[in-house]
mmCIF file of C-alpha atoms in Angstrom:
data_model
loop_
_atom_site.group_PDB
_atom_site.id
_atom_site.type_symbol
_atom_site.label_atom_id
_atom_site.label_comp_id
_atom_site.label_asym_id
_atom_site.label_seq_id
_atom_site.Cartn_x
_atom_site.Cartn_y
_atom_site.Cartn_z
ATOM 1 C CA MET X 1 -3.128 -17.672 9.300
ATOM 2 C CA GLY X 2 0.380 -16.268 9.102
ATOM 3 C CA ARG X 3 2.474 -13.161 9.397
ATOM 4 C CA ALA X 4 0.747 -11.169 6.642
ATOM 5 C CA PHE X 5 -2.645 -11.720 8.263
ATOM 6 C CA GLU X 6 -1.444 -10.561 11.676
ATOM 7 C CA PHE X 7 0.286 -7.558 10.112
ATOM 8 C CA ARG X 8 -2.859 -6.566 8.242
ATOM 9 C CA LYS X 9 -5.063 -7.069 11.286
ATOM 10 C CA ALA X 10 -2.866 -4.735 13.352
ATOM 11 C CA ARG X 11 -2.905 -2.034 10.695
ATOM 12 C CA LYS X 12 -6.459 -2.458 9.397
ATOM 13 C CA MET X 13 -8.012 0.810 8.272
ATOM 14 C CA LYS X 14 -5.251 2.857 9.924
ATOM 15 C CA ARG X 15 -3.842 4.298 6.728
ATOM 16 C CA TRP X 16 -7.257 4.703 5.129
ATOM 17 C CA SER X 17 -9.020 6.318 8.084
ATOM 18 C CA ALA X 18 -8.838 9.890 6.826
ATOM 19 C CA MET X 19 -11.085 10.179 3.763
ATOM 20 C CA ALA X 20 -9.467 13.341 2.417
ATOM 21 C CA LYS X 21 -5.993 11.789 2.679
ATOM 22 C CA THR X 22 -7.220 8.659 0.925
ATOM 23 C CA PHE X 23 -8.676 10.592 -2.000
ATOM 24 C CA THR X 24 -5.488 12.655 -2.296
ATOM 25 C CA ARG X 25 -3.415 9.485 -2.456
ATOM 26 C CA ILE X 26 -5.666 7.920 -5.082
ATOM 27 C CA GLY X 27 -5.543 11.133 -7.102
ATOM 28 C CA LYS X 28 -1.751 10.921 -7.192
ATOM 29 C CA ASP X 29 -1.927 7.235 -8.130
ATOM 30 C CA ILE X 30 -4.220 8.132 -11.038
ATOM 31 C CA VAL X 31 -1.802 10.790 -12.288
ATOM 32 C CA MET X 32 1.152 8.369 -12.178
ATOM 33 C CA ALA X 33 -0.847 5.585 -13.832
ATOM 34 C CA VAL X 34 -2.126 7.823 -16.645
ATOM 35 C CA LYS X 35 1.296 9.374 -17.272
ATOM 36 C CA GLU X 36 2.761 5.868 -17.489
ATOM 37 C CA GLY X 37 0.164 4.035 -19.566
ATOM 38 C CA GLY X 38 -2.499 6.441 -20.830
ATOM 39 C CA PRO X 39 -6.077 7.280 -19.748
ATOM 40 C CA ASN X 40 -7.829 4.128 -21.011
ATOM 41 C CA PRO X 41 -8.221 1.573 -18.191
ATOM 42 C CA GLU X 42 -8.854 -1.217 -20.710
ATOM 43 C CA THR X 43 -5.280 -0.925 -21.964
ATOM 44 C CA ASN X 44 -3.688 0.370 -18.742
ATOM 45 C CA SER X 45 -3.559 -2.359 -16.087
ATOM 46 C CA ARG X 46 -2.116 -0.042 -13.447
ATOM 47 C CA LEU X 47 -4.983 2.418 -13.933
ATOM 48 C CA ARG X 48 -7.527 -0.415 -13.656
ATOM 49 C CA VAL X 49 -6.162 -1.269 -10.217
ATOM 50 C CA VAL X 50 -6.256 2.362 -9.074
ATOM 51 C CA ILE X 51 -9.883 2.667 -10.200
ATOM 52 C CA GLN X 52 -10.715 -0.514 -8.269
ATOM 53 C CA ASN X 53 -9.039 0.936 -5.185
ATOM 54 C CA ALA X 54 -10.971 4.185 -5.628
ATOM 55 C CA LYS X 55 -14.226 2.237 -5.740
ATOM 56 C CA ALA X 56 -13.264 0.282 -2.605
ATOM 57 C CA ALA X 57 -12.557 3.579 -0.827
ATOM 58 C CA ASN X 58 -15.964 4.952 -1.900
ATOM 59 C CA MET X 59 -14.393 7.706 -3.980
ATOM 60 C CA PRO X 60 -17.141 9.244 -6.165
ATOM 61 C CA LYS X 61 -17.020 8.226 -9.822
ATOM 62 C CA ASP X 62 -17.046 11.887 -10.879
ATOM 63 C CA ASN X 63 -13.896 12.505 -8.836
ATOM 64 C CA VAL X 64 -12.146 9.603 -10.543
ATOM 65 C CA GLU X 65 -13.139 10.769 -14.020
ATOM 66 C CA ARG X 66 -12.000 14.332 -13.278
ATOM 67 C CA ALA X 67 -8.673 13.048 -11.982
ATOM 68 C CA ILE X 68 -8.121 10.985 -15.147
ATOM 69 C CA LYS X 69 -8.970 13.964 -17.343
ATOM 70 C CA LYS X 70 -6.641 16.235 -15.370
ATOM 71 C CA ALA X 71 -3.830 13.666 -15.500
ATOM 72 C CA SER X 72 -4.191 13.497 -19.294
ATOM 73 C CA ASP X 73 -3.305 17.192 -19.553
ATOM 74 C CA LYS X 74 0.325 17.605 -20.609
ATOM 75 C CA ASN X 75 0.651 20.531 -18.209
ATOM 76 C CA THR X 76 -0.219 18.384 -15.189
ATOM 77 C CA GLU X 77 2.955 17.659 -13.266
ATOM 78 C CA ASN X 78 3.786 14.041 -12.591
ATOM 79 C CA TYR X 79 4.638 12.627 -9.167
ATOM 80 C CA LYS X 80 7.787 10.733 -8.303
ATOM 81 C CA GLU X 81 7.751 7.837 -5.853
ATOM 82 C CA VAL X 82 10.541 8.185 -3.286
ATOM 83 C CA LEU X 83 11.336 5.794 -0.418
ATOM 84 C CA PHE X 84 12.902 7.105 2.808
ATOM 85 C CA GLU X 85 14.557 4.874 5.407
ATOM 86 C CA GLY X 86 15.544 5.510 8.979
ATOM 87 C CA TYR X 87 15.203 4.682 12.638
ATOM 88 C CA ALA X 88 12.755 5.924 15.230
ATOM 89 C CA ALA X 89 13.685 5.986 18.893
ATOM 90 C CA HIS X 90 14.631 2.664 20.546
ATOM 91 C CA GLY X 91 15.993 1.157 17.331
ATOM 92 C CA VAL X 92 12.667 0.808 15.513
ATOM 93 C CA ALA X 93 13.176 0.620 11.736
ATOM 94 C CA VAL X 94 10.954 2.941 9.686
ATOM 95 C CA LEU X 95 10.178 3.024 5.950
ATOM 96 C CA VAL X 96 8.357 6.017 4.455
ATOM 97 C CA GLU X 97 6.777 5.770 1.006
ATOM 98 C CA THR X 98 6.109 9.121 -0.642
ATOM 99 C CA ALA X 99 4.719 10.450 -3.919
ATOM 100 C CA THR X 100 5.960 13.970 -4.560
ATOM 101 C CA ASN X 101 6.185 16.681 -7.183
ATOM 102 C CA ASN X 102 8.793 18.551 -5.126
ATOM 103 C CA ASN X 103 11.532 16.288 -3.816
ATOM 104 C CA ASN X 104 13.364 19.051 -1.922
ATOM 105 C CA ARG X 105 10.229 19.841 0.085
ATOM 106 C CA THR X 106 9.579 16.184 0.858
ATOM 107 C CA VAL X 107 13.165 15.471 1.930
ATOM 108 C CA ALA X 108 13.139 18.499 4.233
ATOM 109 C CA ASN X 109 9.808 17.554 5.822
ATOM 110 C CA VAL X 110 10.724 13.907 6.377
ATOM 111 C CA ARG X 111 14.121 14.805 7.833
ATOM 112 C CA ALA X 112 12.532 17.379 10.155
ATOM 113 C CA ALA X 113 10.041 14.804 11.427
ATOM 114 C CA PHE X 114 12.818 12.326 12.272
ATOM 115 C CA ASN X 115 14.924 15.021 13.960
ATOM 116 C CA LYS X 116 12.056 16.375 16.078
ATOM 117 C CA CYS X 117 11.041 12.917 17.315
ATOM 118 C CA ASN X 118 14.455 11.535 18.340
ATOM 119 C CA GLY X 119 14.851 9.532 15.147
ATOM 120 C CA ASN X 120 17.513 9.351 12.466
ATOM 121 C CA LEU X 121 16.957 9.511 8.718
ATOM 122 C CA GLY X 122 19.213 6.909 7.107
ATOM 123 C CA THR X 123 20.637 6.261 3.672
ATOM 124 C CA SER X 124 19.118 4.173 0.893
ATOM 125 C CA GLY X 125 19.254 0.479 1.800
ATOM 126 C CA SER X 126 19.810 1.051 5.517
ATOM 127 C CA VAL X 127 16.565 -0.601 6.687
ATOM 128 C CA ALA X 128 14.644 -1.737 3.571
ATOM 129 C CA PHE X 129 16.210 -5.196 3.841
ATOM 130 C CA MET X 130 14.361 -5.647 7.152
ATOM 131 C CA PHE X 131 10.997 -5.659 5.339
ATOM 132 C CA ASP X 132 9.460 -8.042 2.818
ATOM 133 C CA HIS X 133 7.987 -6.125 -0.140
ATOM 134 C CA VAL X 134 4.703 -7.824 -0.997
ATOM 135 C CA VAL X 135 1.573 -7.256 -3.035
ATOM 136 C CA ASN X 136 -1.881 -8.120 -1.796
ATOM 137 C CA PHE X 137 -5.106 -8.599 -3.687
ATOM 138 C CA LYS X 138 -8.532 -8.511 -2.108
ATOM 139 C CA VAL X 139 -11.080 -10.419 -4.197
ATOM 140 C CA LYS X 140 -14.726 -11.396 -3.859
ATOM 141 C CA GLU X 141 -14.954 -14.928 -2.519
ATOM 142 C CA ASP X 142 -18.136 -15.779 -4.441
ATOM 143 C CA SER X 143 -16.391 -14.922 -7.734
ATOM 144 C CA LEU X 144 -13.668 -17.571 -7.302
ATOM 145 C CA GLY X 145 -15.615 -20.338 -9.026
ATOM 146 C CA MET X 146 -13.972 -22.858 -6.687
ATOM 147 C CA ASP X 147 -13.521 -23.456 -2.974
ATOM 148 C CA LEU X 148 -10.797 -21.665 -1.049
ATOM 149 C CA GLU X 149 -8.515 -24.702 -0.825
ATOM 150 C CA ASP X 150 -8.546 -25.220 -4.609
ATOM 151 C CA PHE X 151 -7.949 -21.510 -5.165
ATOM 152 C CA GLU X 152 -4.957 -21.643 -2.832
ATOM 153 C CA MET X 153 -3.533 -24.525 -4.865
ATOM 154 C CA GLU X 154 -4.003 -22.501 -8.069
ATOM 155 C CA MET X 155 -2.073 -19.625 -6.525
ATOM 156 C CA ILE X 156 1.021 -21.718 -5.740
ATOM 157 C CA ASP X 157 2.256 -21.205 -9.311
ATOM 158 C CA PHE X 158 2.307 -17.448 -8.646
ATOM 159 C CA GLU X 159 4.420 -17.756 -5.468
ATOM 160 C CA VAL X 160 1.464 -16.675 -3.334
ATOM 161 C CA GLU X 161 2.541 -17.011 0.285
ATOM 162 C CA GLU X 162 -0.764 -16.615 2.109
ATOM 163 C CA VAL X 163 -4.449 -16.918 1.243
ATOM 164 C CA PHE X 164 -7.154 -16.320 3.798
ATOM 165 C CA ALA X 165 -10.849 -15.412 3.924
ATOM 166 C CA ASP X 166 -12.200 -12.272 5.557
ATOM 167 C CA GLU X 167 -15.624 -13.229 6.838
ATOM 168 C CA GLU X 168 -16.568 -9.608 7.519
ATOM 169 C CA ASP X 169 -17.130 -8.801 3.855
ATOM 170 C CA ASN X 170 -17.103 -12.132 1.983
ATOM 171 C CA SER X 171 -13.659 -11.477 0.558
ATOM 172 C CA VAL X 172 -10.384 -13.353 0.176
ATOM 173 C CA MET X 173 -6.934 -11.845 0.708
ATOM 174 C CA LEU X 174 -3.815 -13.149 -0.967
ATOM 175 C CA TYR X 175 -0.211 -12.084 -0.422
ATOM 176 C CA ALA X 176 2.693 -12.620 -2.823
ATOM 177 C CA PRO X 177 6.099 -11.114 -3.653
ATOM 178 C CA PHE X 178 5.593 -7.679 -5.227
ATOM 179 C CA ASN X 179 7.137 -8.760 -8.541
ATOM 180 C CA GLN X 180 4.216 -11.174 -9.070
ATOM 181 C CA PHE X 181 1.713 -8.316 -9.273
ATOM 182 C CA GLY X 182 1.261 -8.350 -13.052
ATOM 183 C CA THR X 183 0.919 -12.103 -13.464
ATOM 184 C CA ILE X 184 -1.577 -12.416 -10.611
ATOM 185 C CA GLN X 185 -3.665 -9.509 -11.887
ATOM 186 C CA LYS X 186 -3.746 -11.103 -15.338
ATOM 187 C CA TYR X 187 -4.818 -14.491 -13.927
ATOM 188 C CA LEU X 188 -7.601 -12.970 -11.815
ATOM 189 C CA GLU X 189 -8.961 -10.894 -14.697
ATOM 190 C CA GLU X 190 -8.802 -13.749 -17.214
ATOM 191 C CA ASN X 191 -10.720 -15.999 -14.792
ATOM 192 C CA ASN X 192 -13.360 -13.348 -14.020
ATOM 193 C CA ILE X 193 -12.370 -13.192 -10.356
ATOM 194 C CA GLU X 194 -13.547 -9.798 -9.114
ATOM 195 C CA ILE X 195 -10.751 -7.676 -7.670
ATOM 196 C CA ILE X 196 -11.964 -5.400 -4.886
ATOM 197 C CA SER X 197 -8.615 -3.717 -4.282
ATOM 198 C CA SER X 198 -4.877 -4.237 -4.488
ATOM 199 C CA GLU X 199 -1.836 -2.608 -2.935
ATOM 200 C CA PHE X 200 1.812 -3.046 -2.141
ATOM 201 C CA GLU X 201 2.908 -3.420 1.473
ATOM 202 C CA ARG X 202 6.132 -3.852 3.396
ATOM 203 C CA ILE X 203 6.018 -6.380 6.216
ATOM 204 C CA PRO X 204 8.781 -6.373 8.856
ATOM 205 C CA THR X 205 10.747 -9.620 9.032
ATOM 206 C CA THR X 206 11.346 -9.079 12.765
ATOM 207 C CA THR X 207 9.697 -6.755 15.263
ATOM 208 C CA THR X 208 10.925 -4.836 18.304
ATOM 209 C CA ALA X 209 9.016 -5.150 21.592
ATOM 210 C CA LEU X 210 8.680 -1.873 23.515
ATOM 211 C CA SER X 211 7.065 -0.620 26.687
ATOM 212 C CA GLU X 212 3.918 1.484 26.395
ATOM 213 C CA GLU X 213 5.928 4.623 27.139
ATOM 214 C CA GLN X 214 8.456 3.781 24.428
ATOM 215 C CA LYS X 215 5.665 3.007 21.958
ATOM 216 C CA GLU X 216 4.185 6.414 22.634
ATOM 217 C CA GLU X 217 7.480 8.035 21.717
ATOM 218 C CA VAL X 218 7.752 6.083 18.456
ATOM 219 C CA ASN X 219 4.109 6.788 17.577
ATOM 220 C CA LYS X 220 4.780 10.528 17.711
ATOM 221 C CA LEU X 221 7.148 10.131 14.777
ATOM 222 C CA LEU X 222 4.822 7.797 12.862
ATOM 223 C CA GLU X 223 1.887 10.171 13.286
ATOM 224 C CA LYS X 224 3.936 13.198 12.263
ATOM 225 C CA LEU X 225 5.075 11.432 9.104
ATOM 226 C CA GLU X 226 1.566 10.252 8.232
ATOM 227 C CA GLU X 227 0.255 13.820 8.512
ATOM 228 C CA ASP X 228 2.474 14.938 5.627
ATOM 229 C CA ASP X 229 0.578 15.255 2.337
ATOM 230 C CA ASP X 230 3.501 13.777 0.386
ATOM 231 C CA VAL X 231 3.541 10.601 2.483
ATOM 232 C CA ASN X 232 1.559 7.624 1.219
ATOM 233 C CA ASN X 233 2.558 4.912 3.690
ATOM 234 C CA VAL X 234 4.650 4.529 6.818
ATOM 235 C CA TYR X 235 5.916 1.093 7.843
ATOM 236 C CA HIS X 236 7.763 0.188 11.034
ATOM 237 C CA SER X 237 9.221 -2.743 12.933
ATOM 238 C CA MET X 238 7.609 -1.943 16.295
ATOM 239 C CA GLU X 239 5.625 -4.824 17.771
ATOM 240 C CA GLU X 240 1.967 -3.781 17.877
#
């Protein structure tokens, strides 16, 4: 098992630990998906994925349906995805993914978090190159219709970099470059392979080893950023 597996293991459930935050994030994802491709999941592949993620997060069906209905209203404001880049203390690279309906507010909050925690908010492109942008799919292993080795061979055509089983819940994870999202989703759906969830992630190409005291300092920034309602994900290059 490779880098993606170790990265996921270190971060497992961290971003999804707060139920209210999770539902808020999914609600925003629904709005963006509906505004982009309409309210029908049969014709909107992005919305299908969001609904799958909502199910995996145990979001009530009624909540999902209400969010879709609300997003269909022309008066409902859309969200814009904005990526922030910077450095925490001790040279740790940080990427902050946000979804916001008020960019000025989000910029001010993210900048304040960096300033208060001895970090520096950088310019676009300053640290993004230090992370691989990947997509992952989590699928049910018993829906593959083949053994794991054969499935891995099938995935080579889609530039899938890692495939591994998660014995805890009878699932299989696969990681690929983010631009392969659409083709992989299409293959899985056409072959009746059940998708449990899917998301984009950013995996650091190199990590920075710190002392426990230094880690504590960096974690103050990461936690402050993650508390912000506009923030969806925070990625960093600190060695776990």
